[in-house]
Phi, psi and omega in degrees: 000125181290136178248143175258120187230135175250133178243122181252112183111118184248052169280200181298317181295307183299317181295313182294322178295317182300314182295318182289322179296318176298317179298331180275003176096007178278159171263119188239129169250132177248146182228131176201153180274353181268110183299325181297316179296322179296316180298322184292332185252350189305323183284352187246359179230168182296317181208136178232126186231133178268107182215140172273118186294344177278354177265098187297322181297317179293322180295327181300331183279356185284335185070037185297339181294347181273001184256144180286321186222143173239131175249116179266100188246032181288150180288216186281066178224093185301314182300312182296318180296315181295315180297319180295322179294313179300315182300314182298316181292318181295335181260017168085014176293127187292319185229118181245122178251126184236137178274129178247155179244356169199174186295321179298315178301318180298318180296319179296315181297321178295319182292329181270004170121358180300130179282333180213131178246132184236153174238081188305313182295316180297314183296319178293319178299317179295319180296316179294319179298318179296318180295321182292332182268358176259082193308312185257013180263132177243149176057044179289138177239115181279121180270317176219185177297336186251335187240145177217164168249129181219153176262121185234126173302140183299146177286148179302325181293343181271340185298133179092352178254169175257163177299323181296317183288329180287328178052051185296331181297316180284323185286318185242356183061043178236161176238124174275108187263348176196157177232128179248135176222104188066233179269356181270131179235124175261108182284339174237089185301141175284116185294341183256356179287144180284143183276134179252159185295334184267011180276154174233130179265138169263114191240139171254124179187182179291145180304319181297323179290319179298320177298316181300315180294324181293338181267357184263359185307000000 
């Protein structure tokens, strides 16, 4: 289903999101007061408009009410971010995502109607830190602050046993959701098949448990 999304602010976050959303088949309008940024991206999105979000009359002409989602990706400008969030909600945008740069800013954005407040730099830093500390885990995907999905080479102690006999769910509180062996991937692992040394498990579990398992190889 095609989504209509407006992105306000063409910093690193806004620009990268706009390009990827268009690539994913969305209709994207980008808004920024910097004419140079608008010219650079205009050929790659559905619509690019040079508007200062603090200018209410100019914002009224955008037709923002026709969009499903608004992403407020403005940099360190509290007034502009807050005004853009209020404007989007007052004009009926169903889902407004706003970028915050500190906790106070986040509280203000939530109070004026932002449906979701994000800290992109903080979240990316935490994700990278978690990945760096999971030594033998590859392609980790953080689902929440506490849980991730990661691919872990099987432990030597598991080789020759079956998933059923190891009972990893009870022992470690993890779920093996897939088993990879070379180019073959079993999305519904056979609980009675014997585990081989060249297998890789795709595991859902707590970050602390995944780290522990990665150090037990």
